[in-house]
Coordinates of C-alpha atoms in Angstrom, one line a residue:
Chain A
M778 CA 106.7 10.9 61.4
K779 CA 103.4 10.8 59.6
R780 CA 100.3 11.7 61.6
P781 CA 98.5 8.3 61.6
V782 CA 101.7 6.8 62.9
A783 CA 102.1 9.4 65.7
V784 CA 98.4 8.8 66.6
G785 CA 98.9 5.1 66.7
M786 CA 101.9 5.4 69.0
I787 CA 100.1 7.7 71.3
L788 CA 97.2 5.3 71.5
L789 CA 99.5 2.4 72.3
G790 CA 101.1 4.6 75.0
V791 CA 97.8 5.4 76.5
A792 CA 96.8 1.7 76.4
I793 CA 99.9 0.8 78.3
L794 CA 99.2 3.4 81.0
V795 CA 95.6 2.2 81.4
L796 CA 96.6 -1.5 81.4
F797 CA 99.4 -0.8 83.8
F798 CA 97.0 0.8 86.2
L799 CA 94.4 -2.0 85.8
N800 CA 97.2 -4.4 86.6
L801 CA 97.7 -2.6 89.9
L802 CA 93.9 -2.3 90.6
L803 CA 92.5 -5.7 89.7
G804 CA 93.3 -9.0 91.5
S805 CA 92.0 -11.4 94.0
V806 CA 92.0 -8.8 96.7
S807 CA 90.0 -5.7 95.8
V808 CA 91.8 -2.4 96.5
P809 CA 89.9 0.9 95.9
A810 CA 91.2 2.7 92.9
G811 CA 91.8 5.9 94.9
Q812 CA 94.1 4.0 97.2
V813 CA 96.0 2.4 94.3
W814 CA 96.5 5.9 92.8
K815 CA 97.7 7.2 96.1
V816 CA 100.2 4.4 96.6
L817 CA 101.4 4.8 93.1
W818 CA 102.4 8.4 93.7
G819 CA 104.3 7.5 96.9
G820 CA 101.6 8.0 99.4
E821 CA 100.5 5.6 102.2
A822 CA 97.4 3.5 101.7
D823 CA 94.9 3.5 104.5
N824 CA 95.5 -0.2 105.0
A825 CA 99.0 -1.6 105.2
I826 CA 97.9 -4.8 103.5
W827 CA 96.7 -2.9 100.4
Q828 CA 100.0 -1.0 100.4
N829 CA 101.9 -4.3 100.4
I830 CA 99.8 -5.9 97.7
V831 CA 100.1 -3.0 95.4
L832 CA 103.8 -2.3 95.9
K833 CA 105.3 -5.7 96.6
S834 CA 103.2 -7.9 94.4
R835 CA 101.3 -6.2 91.7
F836 CA 103.7 -3.4 90.8
P837 CA 106.7 -5.6 90.2
Q838 CA 104.6 -8.1 88.3
A839 CA 103.2 -5.3 86.0
L840 CA 106.7 -3.9 85.4
T841 CA 108.0 -7.4 84.6
A842 CA 105.2 -8.0 82.1
L843 CA 105.8 -4.6 80.5
A844 CA 109.5 -5.1 80.0
A845 CA 109.3 -8.8 79.0
G846 CA 106.6 -8.1 76.5
A847 CA 108.5 -5.3 74.9
G848 CA 111.7 -7.3 74.8
L849 CA 110.2 -10.4 73.3
S850 CA 108.3 -8.4 70.6
V851 CA 111.4 -6.5 69.5
A852 CA 113.3 -9.8 69.4
G853 CA 110.6 -11.4 67.3
L854 CA 110.5 -8.5 64.9
Q855 CA 114.3 -8.8 64.4
M856 CA 114.2 -12.5 63.8
Q857 CA 111.3 -12.2 61.3
T858 CA 113.3 -9.6 59.3
V859 CA 116.6 -11.3 59.4
F860 CA 115.2 -14.6 58.2
R861 CA 112.5 -13.0 56.1
N862 CA 110.2 -15.6 57.6
P863 CA 106.8 -14.7 59.0
L864 CA 106.9 -17.7 61.3
A865 CA 110.2 -16.8 62.9
G866 CA 110.0 -15.8 66.6
P867 CA 112.4 -15.0 69.4
S868 CA 112.7 -18.7 70.2
V869 CA 113.5 -19.8 66.7
L870 CA 117.3 -20.0 67.2
G871 CA 117.1 -22.2 70.2
V872 CA 118.1 -19.5 72.6
S873 CA 115.1 -20.0 74.9
S874 CA 115.7 -23.8 74.7
G875 CA 119.2 -23.0 75.9
A876 CA 117.7 -21.2 78.9
S877 CA 115.5 -24.1 79.6
L878 CA 118.5 -26.4 79.4
G879 CA 120.4 -24.3 81.9
V880 CA 117.5 -24.3 84.3
A881 CA 116.9 -28.1 83.8
F882 CA 120.5 -28.8 84.6
V883 CA 120.3 -26.8 87.8
V884 CA 116.9 -27.9 88.9
L885 CA 117.0 -31.5 87.9
L886 CA 120.6 -32.3 88.7
S887 CA 120.9 -30.5 92.0
G888 CA 118.6 -33.0 93.7
R889 CA 120.5 -35.9 92.3
L890 CA 124.1 -34.7 92.8
G891 CA 124.0 -32.2 95.6
G892 CA 121.3 -34.0 97.6
V893 CA 119.3 -30.8 98.1
A894 CA 116.2 -30.2 96.1
L895 CA 116.7 -26.8 94.6
S896 CA 112.9 -26.3 94.6
R897 CA 113.2 -26.1 98.4
L898 CA 115.8 -23.5 98.5
G899 CA 113.5 -20.5 98.0
Y900 CA 115.2 -17.2 97.1
M901 CA 118.7 -18.8 96.5
G902 CA 117.1 -21.3 94.3
E903 CA 115.4 -18.6 92.2
F904 CA 118.6 -16.8 91.8
A905 CA 120.5 -20.0 90.8
M906 CA 117.8 -20.7 88.2
T907 CA 118.1 -17.2 86.7
V908 CA 121.8 -17.5 86.5
A909 CA 121.6 -20.9 85.0
A910 CA 119.0 -19.7 82.4
I911 CA 121.2 -16.8 81.4
I912 CA 124.3 -19.0 81.0
G913 CA 122.4 -21.7 79.1
A914 CA 120.8 -19.1 76.7
L915 CA 124.0 -17.2 76.1
A916 CA 125.9 -20.4 75.5
I917 CA 123.5 -21.4 72.7
M918 CA 123.6 -17.9 71.4
L919 CA 127.3 -18.0 71.1
L920 CA 127.1 -21.3 69.3
I921 CA 124.6 -19.8 66.8
V922 CA 126.7 -16.8 66.2
W923 CA 129.7 -19.0 65.6
V924 CA 127.6 -21.0 63.1
A925 CA 126.3 -17.8 61.5
Q926 CA 129.9 -16.9 60.7
K927 CA 130.5 -20.2 58.9
V928 CA 127.1 -20.6 57.1
R929 CA 126.1 -18.4 54.2
G930 CA 122.4 -19.3 53.7
N931 CA 119.7 -18.0 56.0
V932 CA 117.6 -21.1 55.7
T933 CA 120.6 -23.3 56.7
L934 CA 121.1 -21.2 59.8
L935 CA 117.4 -21.3 60.6
I936 CA 117.4 -25.1 60.4
I937 CA 120.5 -25.4 62.5
G938 CA 118.9 -23.1 65.1
V939 CA 115.8 -25.3 65.2
M940 CA 118.0 -28.4 65.4
I941 CA 119.8 -27.0 68.4
G942 CA 116.5 -26.4 70.0
Y943 CA 115.5 -30.1 69.5
V944 CA 118.8 -31.3 70.9
A945 CA 118.3 -29.1 74.0
T946 CA 114.8 -30.4 74.5
A947 CA 116.0 -34.0 74.1
I948 CA 118.6 -33.5 76.8
I949 CA 116.0 -32.0 79.1
G950 CA 113.9 -35.1 78.5
V951 CA 116.7 -37.3 79.5
L952 CA 117.4 -35.2 82.6
K953 CA 113.7 -35.3 83.6
F954 CA 113.7 -39.0 83.3
F955 CA 116.4 -39.4 85.9
S956 CA 115.1 -36.7 88.3
A957 CA 113.0 -36.7 91.4
E958 CA 109.4 -36.0 90.9
E959 CA 109.3 -32.7 92.8
D960 CA 112.2 -31.4 90.9
V961 CA 110.5 -32.2 87.6
R962 CA 107.4 -30.4 88.9
A963 CA 109.5 -27.4 89.8
Y964 CA 111.0 -27.4 86.3
V965 CA 107.6 -27.8 84.6
V966 CA 106.2 -24.8 86.6
W967 CA 109.2 -22.8 85.5
G968 CA 108.5 -23.8 81.9
L969 CA 104.9 -22.5 82.1
G970 CA 106.2 -18.9 82.2
S971 CA 105.2 -16.3 84.7
F972 CA 105.6 -12.6 85.2
A973 CA 105.0 -13.1 88.9
R974 CA 108.2 -15.0 89.6
V975 CA 110.5 -12.0 89.7
S976 CA 110.7 -10.7 93.2
G977 CA 111.2 -7.2 94.4
G978 CA 114.9 -6.6 94.2
Q979 CA 115.3 -8.6 91.0
V980 CA 112.6 -6.6 89.2
M981 CA 114.7 -3.5 89.2
T982 CA 117.7 -5.4 87.9
F983 CA 115.6 -7.0 85.1
V984 CA 113.9 -3.7 84.1
A985 CA 117.3 -1.9 84.2
I986 CA 118.9 -4.5 81.9
M987 CA 115.9 -4.2 79.5
A988 CA 116.1 -0.4 79.6
I989 CA 119.6 -0.6 78.4
L990 CA 119.2 -3.4 75.8
L991 CA 116.0 -2.2 74.1
P992 CA 117.4 1.2 73.0
L993 CA 120.5 -0.7 71.8
S994 CA 118.3 -2.7 69.4
F995 CA 117.0 0.5 68.0
L996 CA 120.4 1.2 66.6
L997 CA 119.8 -1.6 64.1
V998 CA 116.8 0.0 62.3
K999 CA 118.6 0.9 59.1
T1000 CA 120.3 -2.4 58.9
L1001 CA 117.0 -4.2 59.3
N1002 CA 115.3 -2.1 56.6
L1003 CA 118.1 -3.0 54.2
L1004 CA 117.9 -6.7 55.1
L1005 CA 114.2 -6.7 54.1
L1006 CA 115.3 -6.3 50.5
G1007 CA 117.2 -9.6 50.5
D1008 CA 120.9 -10.3 50.9
G1009 CA 121.9 -9.3 47.3
Y1010 CA 120.2 -5.9 47.3
A1011 CA 121.3 -5.2 50.9
R1012 CA 124.9 -5.9 50.0
N1013 CA 124.7 -3.8 46.9
L1014 CA 123.5 -0.9 49.0
G1015 CA 126.7 -1.1 51.1
L1016 CA 125.6 -3.4 54.0
N1017 CA 128.0 -6.1 55.2
V1018 CA 125.2 -8.7 55.4
R1019 CA 127.1 -11.3 57.4
R1020 CA 128.2 -8.8 60.0
A1021 CA 124.7 -7.4 60.2
R1022 CA 123.2 -10.8 60.7
I1023 CA 125.5 -11.5 63.6
W1024 CA 124.7 -8.2 65.2
V1025 CA 121.0 -8.8 65.0
I1026 CA 121.2 -12.3 66.2
T1027 CA 123.4 -11.2 69.2
C1028 CA 120.9 -8.5 70.0
T1029 CA 117.9 -10.8 69.9
G1030 CA 119.8 -13.6 71.7
V1031 CA 120.7 -11.4 74.7
L1032 CA 117.1 -10.0 74.9
V1033 CA 115.6 -13.5 74.8
A1034 CA 118.1 -14.8 77.2
I1035 CA 117.4 -12.2 79.8
V1036 CA 113.6 -12.4 79.5
T1037 CA 113.6 -16.2 79.6
A1038 CA 115.8 -16.2 82.6
Y1039 CA 113.5 -14.0 84.6
C1040 CA 110.1 -15.1 83.3
G1041 CA 110.6 -18.5 81.9
P1042 CA 109.9 -19.3 78.2
I1043 CA 107.0 -17.0 77.2
S1044 CA 105.7 -18.2 73.9
F1045 CA 103.7 -16.5 71.2
L1046 CA 104.0 -12.8 72.1
G1047 CA 107.3 -12.4 70.1
L1048 CA 105.8 -14.1 67.1
A1049 CA 102.5 -12.3 67.1
V1050 CA 103.2 -8.7 68.0
P1051 CA 105.2 -7.8 64.9
H1052 CA 102.4 -9.1 62.7
L1053 CA 100.0 -7.1 64.7
C1054 CA 102.0 -4.0 64.2
R1055 CA 102.5 -4.5 60.5
G1056 CA 98.7 -4.9 60.3
I1057 CA 98.0 -1.8 62.3
F1058 CA 100.6 0.6 60.9
R1059 CA 100.7 -1.0 57.4
T1060 CA 104.4 -0.5 57.0
S1061 CA 107.5 -2.5 56.9
D1062 CA 109.7 0.4 58.0
H1063 CA 111.5 -0.5 61.1
R1064 CA 111.7 3.1 62.3
V1065 CA 108.0 2.6 62.9
L1066 CA 107.8 -1.1 63.5
M1067 CA 110.5 -1.2 66.2
P1068 CA 108.9 1.3 68.6
A1069 CA 105.4 0.0 67.7
S1070 CA 106.4 -3.6 68.5
L1071 CA 107.9 -2.4 71.8
L1072 CA 104.8 -0.6 72.8
A1073 CA 102.3 -3.2 71.5
G1074 CA 104.3 -6.0 73.1
A1075 CA 104.3 -4.2 76.5
A1076 CA 100.6 -3.6 76.2
L1077 CA 99.7 -7.1 75.2
A1078 CA 101.8 -8.6 77.9
L1079 CA 100.1 -6.4 80.5
L1080 CA 96.7 -7.5 79.1
C1081 CA 97.7 -11.2 79.3
N1082 CA 98.9 -10.8 82.8
L1083 CA 95.7 -9.1 83.8
I1084 CA 93.6 -12.0 82.4
A1085 CA 95.8 -14.6 83.9
R1086 CA 95.1 -13.1 87.3
M1087 CA 91.4 -12.6 86.8
P1088 CA 89.1 -13.5 89.7
G1089 CA 88.5 -17.3 89.6
F1090 CA 91.9 -18.1 88.2
E1091 CA 93.7 -16.6 91.2
G1092 CA 97.0 -16.5 89.4
A1093 CA 96.8 -20.2 88.6
L1094 CA 96.5 -19.7 84.9
P1095 CA 99.9 -19.9 83.3
V1096 CA 100.8 -16.8 81.2
N1097 CA 101.8 -19.0 78.3
S1098 CA 98.3 -20.3 77.9
V1099 CA 96.9 -16.8 78.1
T1100 CA 99.3 -15.2 75.6
A1101 CA 98.2 -17.8 73.0
L1102 CA 94.5 -17.8 73.9
I1103 CA 94.2 -14.0 73.7
G1104 CA 97.0 -13.3 71.2
A1105 CA 96.1 -15.8 68.5
P1106 CA 92.5 -14.5 67.8
V1107 CA 93.7 -10.9 68.0
V1108 CA 96.3 -11.5 65.4
A1109 CA 94.0 -13.6 63.2
V1110 CA 91.4 -10.8 63.2
V1111 CA 93.9 -8.1 62.3
L1112 CA 95.4 -10.2 59.5
F1113 CA 92.0 -11.2 58.2
K1114 CA 90.7 -7.7 58.1
R1115 CA 93.8 -6.5 56.3
R1116 CA 93.5 -9.2 53.7
R1117 CA 89.9 -8.1 53.0
E1118 CA 91.0 -4.5 52.6
D1119 CA 93.7 -5.6 50.2
T1120 CA 91.4 -7.5 47.9
G1121 CA 88.9 -4.7 48.2
E1122 CA 86.0 -6.8 49.3
Chain B
M430 CA 126.3 11.6 25.0
K431 CA 130.0 11.3 25.5
R432 CA 131.3 7.7 25.8
E433 CA 133.9 7.2 28.4
E434 CA 135.5 4.0 29.6
T435 CA 134.0 3.0 32.9
I436 CA 134.8 -0.7 33.3
R437 CA 138.0 -2.3 32.3
I438 CA 138.2 -6.1 32.4
D439 CA 141.5 -7.8 31.8
G440 CA 142.1 -11.5 31.5
L441 CA 139.2 -12.2 33.9
S442 CA 138.5 -15.8 35.0
I443 CA 135.3 -16.5 36.9
G444 CA 134.1 -19.4 38.9
Y445 CA 133.8 -20.8 42.4
T446 CA 136.3 -22.0 44.9
G447 CA 134.7 -24.8 46.9
K448 CA 135.7 -27.8 49.0
H449 CA 136.4 -29.8 45.9
G450 CA 138.8 -27.4 44.4
V451 CA 138.2 -24.6 41.9
K452 CA 135.4 -24.7 39.4
T453 CA 136.2 -22.4 36.5
V454 CA 133.1 -21.2 34.6
S455 CA 134.7 -18.9 32.1
E456 CA 138.2 -17.5 31.5
G457 CA 140.2 -15.0 29.5
I458 CA 137.6 -12.3 29.3
T459 CA 139.0 -9.0 28.3
D460 CA 137.0 -5.9 27.3
T461 CA 136.2 -2.3 28.2
I462 CA 132.7 -1.2 28.8
R463 CA 131.8 2.5 28.2
S464 CA 129.3 4.9 29.6
G465 CA 126.4 5.7 27.4
E466 CA 126.3 2.2 26.1
L467 CA 124.1 -0.8 26.5
T468 CA 125.8 -4.1 26.7
C469 CA 123.8 -7.4 26.6
L470 CA 125.1 -10.6 28.0
L471 CA 123.6 -13.6 26.1
G472 CA 124.1 -17.2 26.8
E473 CA 122.3 -20.5 27.4
N474 CA 121.1 -21.4 30.9
G475 CA 124.1 -22.6 32.8
A476 CA 126.7 -20.8 30.7
G477 CA 127.6 -18.7 33.7
K478 CA 125.8 -15.4 33.1
S479 CA 124.8 -14.9 36.7
T480 CA 128.3 -15.9 37.9
L481 CA 129.8 -13.3 35.6
L482 CA 127.4 -10.6 36.8
R483 CA 128.0 -11.5 40.5
T484 CA 131.7 -11.3 39.9
L485 CA 131.4 -7.9 38.1
A486 CA 129.2 -6.6 40.9
G487 CA 131.8 -7.6 43.5
F488 CA 129.7 -10.3 45.1
L489 CA 132.1 -13.0 44.1
P490 CA 135.9 -12.7 43.9
P491 CA 137.5 -13.3 40.4
L492 CA 139.6 -16.4 40.1
A493 CA 142.2 -14.5 38.0
G494 CA 142.6 -11.3 36.1
S495 CA 141.3 -7.9 37.1
I496 CA 138.3 -5.7 37.0
S497 CA 138.6 -2.0 37.4
I498 CA 135.8 0.5 37.6
L499 CA 136.3 4.2 37.0
G500 CA 140.0 3.5 37.0
K501 CA 140.1 1.9 40.4
P502 CA 140.4 -1.9 41.0
L503 CA 137.2 -3.4 42.1
K504 CA 138.7 -5.1 45.1
E505 CA 140.0 -1.8 46.5
Y506 CA 136.5 -0.4 46.9
R507 CA 135.1 -0.4 50.3
E508 CA 131.5 -1.7 50.6
K509 CA 130.0 1.8 51.2
E510 CA 131.9 3.2 48.3
L511 CA 131.0 0.5 45.9
A512 CA 127.3 1.1 46.7
T513 CA 127.7 4.5 45.1
V514 CA 129.4 3.1 42.0
I515 CA 127.4 -0.1 41.0
G516 CA 123.6 -0.5 41.3
V517 CA 122.1 -3.9 40.7
V518 CA 118.7 -5.3 39.7
L519 CA 118.6 -9.0 40.6
T520 CA 116.4 -12.0 40.0
E521 CA 116.2 -12.4 43.7
K522 CA 112.5 -12.2 44.7
N523 CA 111.9 -10.2 47.8
N524 CA 108.6 -10.9 49.2
L525 CA 108.1 -7.3 50.4
Q526 CA 104.9 -6.5 52.2
N527 CA 103.5 -3.1 53.2
M528 CA 106.2 -1.1 51.5
T529 CA 105.2 1.6 49.1
V530 CA 106.9 2.0 45.7
E531 CA 108.3 5.3 46.9
E532 CA 109.8 3.8 50.1
L533 CA 111.4 1.0 48.1
V534 CA 112.9 3.4 45.6
G535 CA 114.0 5.4 48.6
M536 CA 116.0 2.5 49.8
G537 CA 118.3 3.2 46.9
R538 CA 119.4 6.3 48.8
S539 CA 120.7 4.2 51.7
P540 CA 124.4 4.7 50.8
Y541 CA 123.9 8.4 51.2
T542 CA 121.6 8.6 54.2
G543 CA 122.7 8.8 57.8
F544 CA 122.5 6.4 60.7
W545 CA 118.7 6.1 60.9
G546 CA 118.3 6.1 57.1
R547 CA 116.0 9.1 57.1
L548 CA 115.6 10.7 53.7
S549 CA 116.4 14.4 53.3
A550 CA 114.4 16.7 51.1
E551 CA 117.2 16.3 48.5
D552 CA 116.9 12.5 48.8
R553 CA 113.1 12.7 48.2
R554 CA 113.6 14.9 45.2
K555 CA 116.0 12.3 43.7
V556 CA 113.6 9.5 44.4
G557 CA 110.9 11.5 42.6
A558 CA 113.3 12.1 39.7
S559 CA 114.1 8.4 39.4
L560 CA 110.4 7.5 39.4
D561 CA 109.8 10.1 36.7
L562 CA 112.7 8.9 34.6
V563 CA 111.4 5.3 34.7
G564 CA 107.8 6.6 34.1
I565 CA 106.2 5.1 37.2
A566 CA 105.5 8.3 39.2
F567 CA 101.8 7.3 39.3
L568 CA 102.7 4.2 41.2
R569 CA 104.4 6.2 44.0
D570 CA 102.0 5.3 46.8
R571 CA 101.1 1.7 45.7
L572 CA 102.2 -1.2 47.9
V573 CA 104.9 -3.3 46.3
Q574 CA 102.9 -6.5 46.7
T575 CA 100.1 -5.2 44.5
L576 CA 102.4 -4.6 41.5
S577 CA 102.7 -6.7 38.3
D578 CA 106.1 -8.3 37.5
G579 CA 106.8 -5.7 34.9
E580 CA 106.0 -2.8 37.3
R581 CA 108.1 -4.4 40.0
Q582 CA 111.0 -4.7 37.6
K583 CA 110.7 -1.0 36.8
V584 CA 110.6 -0.2 40.5
M585 CA 113.9 -2.0 41.1
I586 CA 115.4 -0.1 38.1
A587 CA 114.2 3.1 39.7
K588 CA 115.8 2.0 42.9
A589 CA 119.1 1.5 41.0
L590 CA 118.7 5.0 39.6
A591 CA 118.0 6.6 43.0
Q592 CA 121.3 4.9 44.0
E593 CA 123.0 7.3 41.5
T594 CA 125.6 4.9 40.4
P595 CA 127.3 5.4 37.0
V596 CA 127.1 1.6 36.5
I597 CA 124.0 -0.5 36.5
F598 CA 124.0 -4.3 36.3
L599 CA 120.8 -6.2 35.6
D600 CA 120.4 -9.9 35.9
E601 CA 117.7 -11.0 33.4
P602 CA 115.5 -8.0 33.8
T603 CA 113.1 -9.2 31.1
A604 CA 112.5 -12.7 32.4
F605 CA 109.0 -13.6 33.3
L606 CA 107.6 -10.5 31.5
D607 CA 105.1 -10.4 28.7
Y608 CA 106.3 -9.3 25.3
P609 CA 105.2 -5.6 25.5
S610 CA 106.8 -5.3 29.0
K611 CA 110.0 -6.8 27.7
V612 CA 110.2 -4.2 24.9
E613 CA 109.4 -1.5 27.4
I614 CA 112.1 -2.5 29.8
L615 CA 114.7 -2.8 27.1
H616 CA 113.7 0.5 25.7
L617 CA 114.0 2.1 29.1
L618 CA 117.4 0.7 29.6
Y619 CA 118.4 2.0 26.2
R620 CA 117.3 5.4 27.2
L621 CA 119.1 5.2 30.5
S622 CA 122.4 4.4 28.8
H623 CA 122.1 6.7 25.8
E624 CA 120.3 9.7 27.3
A625 CA 121.3 9.5 31.0
G626 CA 124.8 8.3 30.3
K627 CA 124.7 5.2 32.5
T628 CA 126.8 2.2 31.8
V629 CA 124.2 -0.5 31.5
F630 CA 125.1 -4.2 31.4
L631 CA 122.4 -6.8 31.5
S632 CA 121.9 -10.5 30.9
T633 CA 118.9 -11.7 28.9
H634 CA 117.5 -14.6 27.0
D635 CA 115.6 -12.3 24.5
L636 CA 118.0 -12.5 21.6
E637 CA 116.0 -10.8 18.9
L638 CA 115.0 -7.9 21.1
A639 CA 118.5 -7.5 22.5
L640 CA 120.1 -7.5 19.0
Q641 CA 117.9 -4.6 17.9
I642 CA 118.8 -2.4 20.7
T643 CA 122.2 -3.2 22.1
D644 CA 125.5 -1.5 21.4
R645 CA 127.6 -4.5 22.3
I646 CA 127.1 -8.2 22.9
W647 CA 128.8 -10.6 25.1
L648 CA 128.1 -14.1 23.9
M649 CA 128.8 -16.7 26.5
D650 CA 128.9 -20.4 25.6
K651 CA 129.0 -23.4 27.8
G652 CA 132.5 -24.2 26.7
G653 CA 133.7 -21.3 28.7
G654 CA 134.4 -18.8 26.0
V655 CA 133.0 -15.3 25.7
H656 CA 132.7 -13.6 22.3
I657 CA 132.5 -9.9 22.5
G658 CA 131.7 -7.3 19.9
T659 CA 129.0 -5.2 18.3
P660 CA 126.1 -7.1 16.7
E661 CA 127.7 -6.6 13.3
D662 CA 131.1 -8.0 14.4
L663 CA 129.5 -11.1 15.8
T664 CA 127.4 -11.6 12.7
R665 CA 130.4 -11.3 10.5
D666 CA 132.5 -13.8 12.3
G667 CA 129.7 -16.3 12.5
S668 CA 129.5 -16.7 16.3
L669 CA 126.0 -15.2 16.4
D670 CA 124.8 -17.7 13.8
R671 CA 126.1 -20.6 15.8
F672 CA 124.4 -19.2 18.8
F673 CA 121.1 -18.6 17.0
N674 CA 121.1 -22.2 15.8
L675 CA 121.5 -23.3 19.4
A676 CA 118.8 -21.0 20.5
D677 CA 116.5 -22.1 17.8
R678 CA 116.7 -25.6 18.9
E679 CA 115.9 -24.5 22.5
K680 CA 113.0 -22.4 21.1
R681 CA 111.4 -25.2 19.1
I682 CA 111.1 -27.1 22.2
S683 CA 109.4 -24.3 24.1
I684 CA 107.4 -22.8 21.2
H685 CA 104.0 -24.3 22.1
F686 CA 104.2 -22.4 25.4
D687 CA 104.3 -19.1 23.6
L688 CA 101.0 -19.7 21.8
N689 CA 98.9 -18.7 24.8
P690 CA 100.4 -15.6 26.1

């Protein structure tokens, strides 16, 4: 690894550590930094409330943000490479719409059919939503993989993915129309996305799943590098392009399905972070971009979570708004600066 | 340079199999192509040059007949193995960003690298040698998006060289280039065949240039026939003349574009 790359990675790693600690430190209740540090290393805080806030609320939230940011960014990078389209993101194939559809079915129909508003079920309701989201997302992903086997062109596949997304959104619209108001509200809140929703026990499951999936996606770096050259060249260099495409789509699909199931549809991060990393590291080599996207995604998600929770907002600010509000200018600045360097101005 | 038979084509028919049956583009092609030779494929637009190249490169199955490369039928090659036998330069535009020339040429080593695609010292040496052979070593650290069309074409040729394949197919490598670059590219390909012993097969629209430099010509016409021979052969039997007349007509239409290069 070249030295600037190593330095960049280390800086990203440090940024993650700092942001993670800030996530534990800052919030509506002020906890002294020393106490947070103590709790983090397994000690007892002087005040049981502080202990609870840090361990039961802030820690799981920060872990969720970290894992979700990493997962979405890696997924976005993979989609941009497979479709050779800078506007592709993790949601481009309709997988996150699938998750929304799953949740919509459960949230909106349960009130109608079962007579119980799911939004009142608490923990069981949360669990049902997660399962529904995973089922919905994986169903759409399988559909896309099936289509990918039939269709040759990338653009065709991309359009079909977008169409599937539209159909899912339309079905959700119909479901909303026939649902009770409070259920619609529960669904809308889910759709805003949040890193805070995942509760204690589920966080570990979520993080464990991501810890298995993310390294698996690293196995695709050579494939992704070859896909950059275009289908013809990739094939001539010994890559089975169709099989490669299916692998990458499956990998992305599962990542997006899991993240969406636990955090709701988080927009923007997955689209922006790969661009950010290309801008910072000035490379298209996935051996660099993959770990860089993972780290930068985790860092940016932590930053967004921190801002969403800033005093005054009291956790009321939806993560989705923050990701775009913070992310868009950052990406624009990086790209703009790079363009100026390229033209030598 | 010793000339050995590398590609044998026997009764080849090319075309597509689609929903509406089979569309034959050309049939009955028989020839042998030897190492150390430059073969130019000439033909009007739509005559099927790209289809032929795609078939020869194994991207498209032949409708009938056989192709064998280095004595082994093309269809018996596994993907990985074929990648070490045929290198291609395509018209496909890849909008590569932030990749250096050296990295792109290094991609040609992919069939030989391991799971992560890391280049060994030996791979790097071969990449360097390919850059030298094409004469673009000074471009090594440039980003691909900053290159001119001619330079980019040379980079893709260097990629094919780094791939170390005995056979190189090129689809219109001189298209979109200015005249000096066209000459340069063709001269480079001539050197690669005659000095480095590669089997070079390319399609082109630049008749006059091709005729001066090529060892063999494949003339493809829209009727589906392919005339094969040395430039002298094809001049003698009149097929080149017929083709020139056609080409002249095309050129008269486009001549005013050439006035402002």
